Short mmCIF file of C-alpha atoms and ligand atoms in Angstrom, two decimals:
data_model
loop_
_atom_site.label_atom_id
_atom_site.label_comp_id
_atom_site.label_asym_id
_atom_site.label_seq_id
_atom_site.Cartn_x
_atom_site.Cartn_y
_atom_site.Cartn_z
CA MET W 1 -12.55 -0.61 25.04
CA SER W 2 -11.76 -4.04 23.20
CA SER W 3 -15.52 -4.63 22.82
CA ARG W 4 -15.88 -1.31 21.03
CA ILE W 5 -13.20 -2.47 18.44
CA ILE W 6 -14.69 -5.85 17.86
CA VAL W 7 -18.29 -3.96 17.30
CA VAL W 8 -16.59 -1.77 14.47
CA GLY W 9 -14.70 -4.71 13.08
CA VAL W 10 -17.97 -6.52 12.53
CA LEU W 11 -19.56 -3.44 10.89
CA LEU W 12 -16.65 -3.37 8.56
CA THR W 13 -16.90 -6.99 7.72
CA VAL W 14 -20.58 -6.96 7.04
CA SER W 15 -20.31 -3.84 4.76
CA GLY W 16 -17.27 -5.30 3.16
CA ALA W 17 -15.38 -2.24 3.28
CA HIS W 18 -12.00 -3.44 3.58
CA ALA W 19 -12.37 -7.21 4.52
CA GLN W 20 -11.35 -9.68 2.15
CA ASP W 21 -13.95 -12.28 3.24
CA ALA W 22 -16.59 -12.64 5.91
CA GLY W 23 -13.91 -14.46 8.04
CA THR W 24 -11.54 -11.78 8.23
CA ASN W 25 -10.90 -10.26 11.52
CA THR W 26 -10.20 -6.62 12.75
CA THR W 27 -6.39 -7.18 13.32
CA ASP W 28 -6.20 -8.69 9.62
CA VAL W 29 -8.21 -6.02 8.08
CA ARG W 30 -5.96 -3.18 9.84
CA ALA W 31 -2.73 -5.06 8.85
CA LYS W 32 -3.93 -5.26 5.33
CA VAL W 33 -4.66 -1.48 4.99
CA ILE W 34 -1.13 -0.65 6.54
CA ASP W 35 0.34 -3.31 3.95
CA ASP W 36 -1.59 -1.57 1.26
CA LEU W 37 -0.55 1.87 2.36
CA VAL W 38 3.20 0.91 2.14
CA ALA W 39 2.58 -0.41 -1.43
CA ALA W 40 0.67 2.74 -2.26
CA ASN W 41 3.55 4.95 -1.16
CA ARG W 42 6.14 2.72 -3.39
CA ILE W 43 3.84 2.56 -6.39
CA LEU W 44 3.09 6.26 -6.38
CA ALA W 45 6.85 6.97 -6.20
CA ASP W 46 7.52 4.47 -8.94
CA GLN W 47 4.87 5.67 -11.18
CA GLY W 48 6.42 9.21 -10.81
CA ILE W 49 3.36 10.90 -8.99
CA LEU W 50 5.19 11.27 -5.82
CA ASP W 51 8.90 11.90 -5.50
CA GLY W 52 10.81 13.22 -2.34
CA TYR W 53 7.74 14.94 -1.56
CA GLY W 54 4.11 14.28 -1.46
CA HIS W 55 1.95 11.68 0.82
CA VAL W 56 -0.80 9.11 0.89
CA SER W 57 -2.91 8.09 3.84
CA ALA W 58 -5.75 5.69 4.45
CA ARG W 59 -8.44 5.90 7.15
CA ASP W 60 -8.10 3.50 9.90
CA PRO W 61 -10.65 0.76 9.51
CA GLU W 62 -10.97 0.09 13.19
CA HIS W 63 -11.09 3.71 14.12
CA PRO W 64 -12.85 5.75 11.40
CA ASP W 65 -12.17 9.05 13.31
CA ARG W 66 -8.37 8.22 12.67
CA PHE W 67 -6.06 8.07 9.69
CA LEU W 68 -2.70 6.43 9.01
CA LEU W 69 0.06 8.43 7.12
CA SER W 70 3.83 7.94 7.26
CA ARG W 71 6.24 10.23 9.40
CA SER W 72 7.75 12.85 7.56
CA GLN W 73 9.99 11.22 4.76
CA ALA W 74 10.29 10.31 1.01
CA PRO W 75 7.51 7.86 0.18
CA GLU W 76 9.71 5.47 -1.70
CA MET W 77 11.29 4.87 1.60
CA VAL W 78 8.22 4.12 3.69
CA THR W 79 7.72 0.81 5.54
CA ALA W 80 5.09 -0.20 7.94
CA GLY W 81 6.96 0.83 11.08
CA ASP W 82 6.94 4.31 9.70
CA ILE W 83 3.09 4.80 9.73
CA LEU W 84 1.65 7.11 12.46
CA GLU W 85 -1.94 7.03 13.51
CA HIS W 86 -3.38 10.76 13.58
CA ASP W 87 -6.75 12.12 14.82
CA LEU W 88 -8.94 14.26 12.41
CA ASP W 89 -7.48 17.34 13.89
CA GLY W 90 -4.07 16.11 12.43
CA ASN W 91 -2.70 15.30 15.98
CA VAL W 92 -0.35 12.27 16.04
CA ILE W 93 -1.83 10.01 18.61
CA ALA W 94 1.25 8.28 19.91
CA THR W 95 4.18 10.65 19.45
CA ARG W 96 7.66 9.27 19.40
CA SER W 97 10.67 11.41 19.97
CA GLY W 98 12.56 12.20 16.86
CA VAL W 99 9.76 11.14 14.80
CA ASN W 100 8.36 14.15 12.78
CA PRO W 101 4.89 14.19 11.00
CA PHE W 102 4.19 15.81 7.72
CA LEU W 103 3.74 19.51 7.81
CA GLU W 104 0.57 19.03 5.49
CA ARG W 105 -1.11 16.36 7.57
CA PHE W 106 -4.06 18.66 7.85
CA ILE W 107 -4.75 18.10 4.39
CA HIS W 108 -5.66 14.47 5.05
CA ALA W 109 -7.32 15.31 8.56
CA ALA W 110 -9.85 17.79 7.01
CA ILE W 111 -10.70 15.58 4.01
CA TYR W 112 -11.55 12.39 6.11
CA ARG W 113 -13.63 14.91 8.51
CA ALA W 114 -15.66 16.39 5.63
CA ARG W 115 -16.11 13.13 3.64
CA PRO W 116 -17.32 9.90 5.32
CA ASP W 117 -17.25 8.41 1.86
CA VAL W 118 -13.35 8.69 1.53
CA ASN W 119 -11.05 6.15 3.02
CA ALA W 120 -7.88 7.21 0.92
CA VAL W 121 -6.14 10.53 0.14
CA VAL W 122 -3.24 11.27 -1.87
CA HIS W 123 -1.45 14.59 -1.96
CA CYS W 124 1.08 15.04 -4.71
CA HIS W 125 2.83 17.76 -6.83
CA SER W 126 2.89 15.87 -10.15
CA PRO W 127 4.15 18.18 -12.93
CA SER W 128 1.22 18.14 -15.46
CA LEU W 129 -1.43 18.99 -12.78
CA ILE W 130 0.69 22.21 -11.99
CA LEU W 131 -0.38 23.30 -15.58
CA PHE W 132 -4.06 23.37 -14.91
CA GLY W 133 -3.89 24.84 -11.33
CA ALA W 134 -1.87 27.76 -12.66
CA THR W 135 -3.95 28.63 -15.80
CA ALA W 136 -7.79 29.05 -16.45
CA ALA W 137 -7.92 25.94 -18.65
CA PRO W 138 -10.08 23.45 -16.71
CA LEU W 139 -8.91 19.90 -16.27
CA ARG W 140 -11.38 17.53 -18.02
CA PRO W 141 -11.64 13.90 -18.90
CA LEU W 142 -9.90 13.19 -22.27
CA TYR W 143 -10.33 9.43 -22.45
CA HIS W 144 -12.04 6.65 -20.53
CA MET W 145 -9.24 5.83 -18.10
CA SER W 146 -9.72 9.34 -16.38
CA ALA W 147 -13.74 9.42 -16.50
CA PHE W 148 -13.64 9.83 -12.85
CA LEU W 149 -12.92 13.53 -13.43
CA VAL W 150 -16.61 13.82 -14.56
CA GLY W 151 -18.14 16.58 -12.71
CA GLY W 152 -15.30 18.81 -12.92
CA VAL W 153 -11.94 19.57 -11.01
CA PRO W 154 -12.09 22.62 -8.70
CA VAL W 155 -9.01 24.61 -8.05
CA PHE W 156 -7.97 25.80 -4.58
CA ASP W 157 -6.39 28.98 -4.41
CA ILE W 158 -4.75 29.40 -1.03
CA ARG W 159 -4.27 33.13 -1.75
CA THR W 160 -8.11 33.85 -1.48
CA VAL W 161 -8.20 32.08 2.01
CA ALA W 162 -4.94 33.23 3.51
CA GLY W 163 -3.48 35.94 1.58
CA ASP W 164 0.49 35.67 0.89
CA THR W 165 1.80 32.31 2.35
CA ASP W 166 4.49 29.83 1.78
CA MET W 167 1.71 27.78 -0.19
CA LEU W 168 1.83 24.83 2.24
CA VAL W 169 -1.56 23.48 3.97
CA ARG W 170 0.06 23.54 7.37
CA THR W 171 -2.96 24.59 9.65
CA PRO W 172 -6.37 23.01 10.34
CA GLN W 173 -7.99 26.06 8.87
CA LEU W 174 -6.20 25.77 5.57
CA GLY W 175 -7.19 22.08 5.40
CA GLN W 176 -10.85 22.87 5.96
CA ALA W 177 -10.69 25.71 3.23
CA LEU W 178 -9.26 22.93 0.79
CA ALA W 179 -11.71 20.34 1.77
CA LYS W 180 -14.45 22.92 1.34
CA THR W 181 -13.02 23.45 -2.27
CA LEU W 182 -12.91 19.61 -2.85
CA GLY W 183 -16.43 19.26 -2.10
CA ALA W 184 -17.94 16.07 -3.33
CA HIS W 185 -15.44 15.89 -6.09
CA THR W 186 -12.62 13.17 -6.75
CA VAL W 187 -9.74 15.65 -7.34
CA ALA W 188 -9.03 19.27 -6.46
CA LEU W 189 -5.98 20.98 -7.79
CA MET W 190 -4.00 23.42 -5.68
CA ARG W 191 -2.73 26.55 -7.48
CA GLY W 192 1.10 26.79 -7.40
CA HIS W 193 1.39 23.60 -5.49
CA GLY W 194 -0.43 20.34 -6.49
CA ALA W 195 -3.60 18.45 -5.99
CA VAL W 196 -5.47 16.28 -3.72
CA ILE W 197 -7.17 13.06 -4.90
CA VAL W 198 -9.54 10.88 -3.07
CA ALA W 199 -11.25 7.45 -3.28
CA ALA W 200 -13.09 4.96 -1.28
CA ASP W 201 -9.85 2.79 -0.94
CA LEU W 202 -6.02 2.90 -1.67
CA GLN W 203 -6.36 0.99 -5.04
CA HIS W 204 -8.64 3.58 -6.46
CA ALA W 205 -6.84 6.53 -5.15
CA VAL W 206 -3.70 5.25 -6.70
CA PHE W 207 -5.54 4.53 -9.97
CA ARG W 208 -7.10 7.93 -10.06
CA SER W 209 -3.71 9.74 -9.05
CA VAL W 210 -1.72 8.02 -12.04
CA TYR W 211 -4.58 8.89 -14.38
CA THR W 212 -5.26 12.36 -13.47
CA GLU W 213 -1.57 12.98 -14.22
CA LEU W 214 -1.78 11.17 -17.59
CA ASN W 215 -4.93 13.03 -18.56
CA ALA W 216 -3.45 16.47 -17.56
CA ARG W 217 -0.28 15.52 -19.76
CA LEU W 218 -2.42 14.52 -22.75
CA GLN W 219 -4.88 17.54 -22.44
CA ALA W 220 -1.96 20.09 -22.42
CA GLN W 221 -0.75 18.27 -25.78
CA ALA W 222 -4.26 18.07 -27.14
CA MET W 223 -4.92 21.62 -26.66
CA ALA W 224 -1.90 22.65 -28.35
CA LEU W 225 -3.02 20.86 -31.39
CA GLY W 226 -6.31 22.33 -31.51
CA LYS W 227 -10.08 22.14 -30.23
CA VAL W 228 -10.18 19.22 -27.81
CA LYS W 229 -13.40 16.58 -27.90
CA PHE W 230 -13.71 15.66 -24.15
CA LEU W 231 -15.82 12.80 -22.97
CA ASP W 232 -19.34 14.45 -22.29
CA ASP W 233 -20.80 13.80 -18.82
CA ASP W 234 -22.79 10.58 -19.99
CA GLU W 235 -19.89 8.90 -21.55
CA ALA W 236 -17.79 9.68 -18.69
CA ARG W 237 -20.20 8.28 -16.31
CA LYS W 238 -20.57 5.04 -18.22
CA ALA W 239 -16.82 4.73 -18.59
CA GLU W 240 -16.21 5.18 -14.92
CA ALA W 241 -18.87 2.62 -14.06
CA THR W 242 -16.68 0.18 -16.09
CA MET W 243 -13.25 1.23 -15.41
CA GLY W 244 -13.87 1.81 -11.78
CA GLY W 245 -14.20 -2.00 -11.47
CA THR W 246 -11.08 -2.88 -13.10
CA VAL W 247 -8.35 -1.08 -10.87
CA GLN W 248 -7.16 -4.33 -9.06
CA ARG W 249 -5.39 -5.33 -12.48
CA PRO W 250 -3.09 -2.15 -12.73
CA TRP W 251 -2.79 -2.39 -8.94
CA GLU W 252 -1.30 -5.71 -8.98
CA LEU W 253 1.10 -4.95 -11.81
CA TRP W 254 2.06 -1.45 -10.20
CA ARG W 255 2.67 -3.14 -6.73
CA ARG W 256 4.98 -6.02 -8.15
CA LYS W 257 7.03 -3.65 -9.96
CA ALA W 258 7.27 -0.98 -6.96
CA MET W 259 8.01 -3.83 -4.32
CA LYS W 260 11.03 -5.52 -6.04
MN1 MN C 301 2.46 19.60 -0.75
#
């Protein structure tokens, strides 16, 4: 068992997926992801993307068939001791009495299963995104900060999959249907509920969550003023190539503010 963990760690170090430098060992890599996951919870709460609800997860760098997600509680209160390991069916690996997982953990499980490129998932109910899940207006990149929306933002309508529900993605089947709607996109809206935002790491997932909400707020205001000039696909791809490389800057700022 231990030899398998070492092999996985070497691969991650070589690929540089999470390692800070070539000398980082597996325990350090996993500890850093958990540290960043706690920070991501606090940042997303501080930035108004998550409130008492919503969650953020990370794929386990030592076990790519598992993910790390807090027990069911408000994101602002999450500490390292609250992080539970889940398998890709949404089961908690080591259950503890009195510790409840999130009802909607199947969102994360299904996306990690469907998207090997994804290592971080945010599920939020941030207010401006609700507008675009509830209307026919497509969410599109309005400025360079949200250029990652290039390629479109699909809308998951739970009614088309399961009829009248309580709107929660509370089964593996609903998670799979949502992951199918997300496809290869970075964001999917959920009608009457919220959104999922995915990325290759927590820093990008947090960045995209903040700027998807800001884009939606600005777009709703712009649409009230008149015809909107969105970024075209070429502009958005060029802007994303530049801005995607700068996410460490706001991450460090937001982290400092949120962890005070
Ligand atoms: Mn939800």
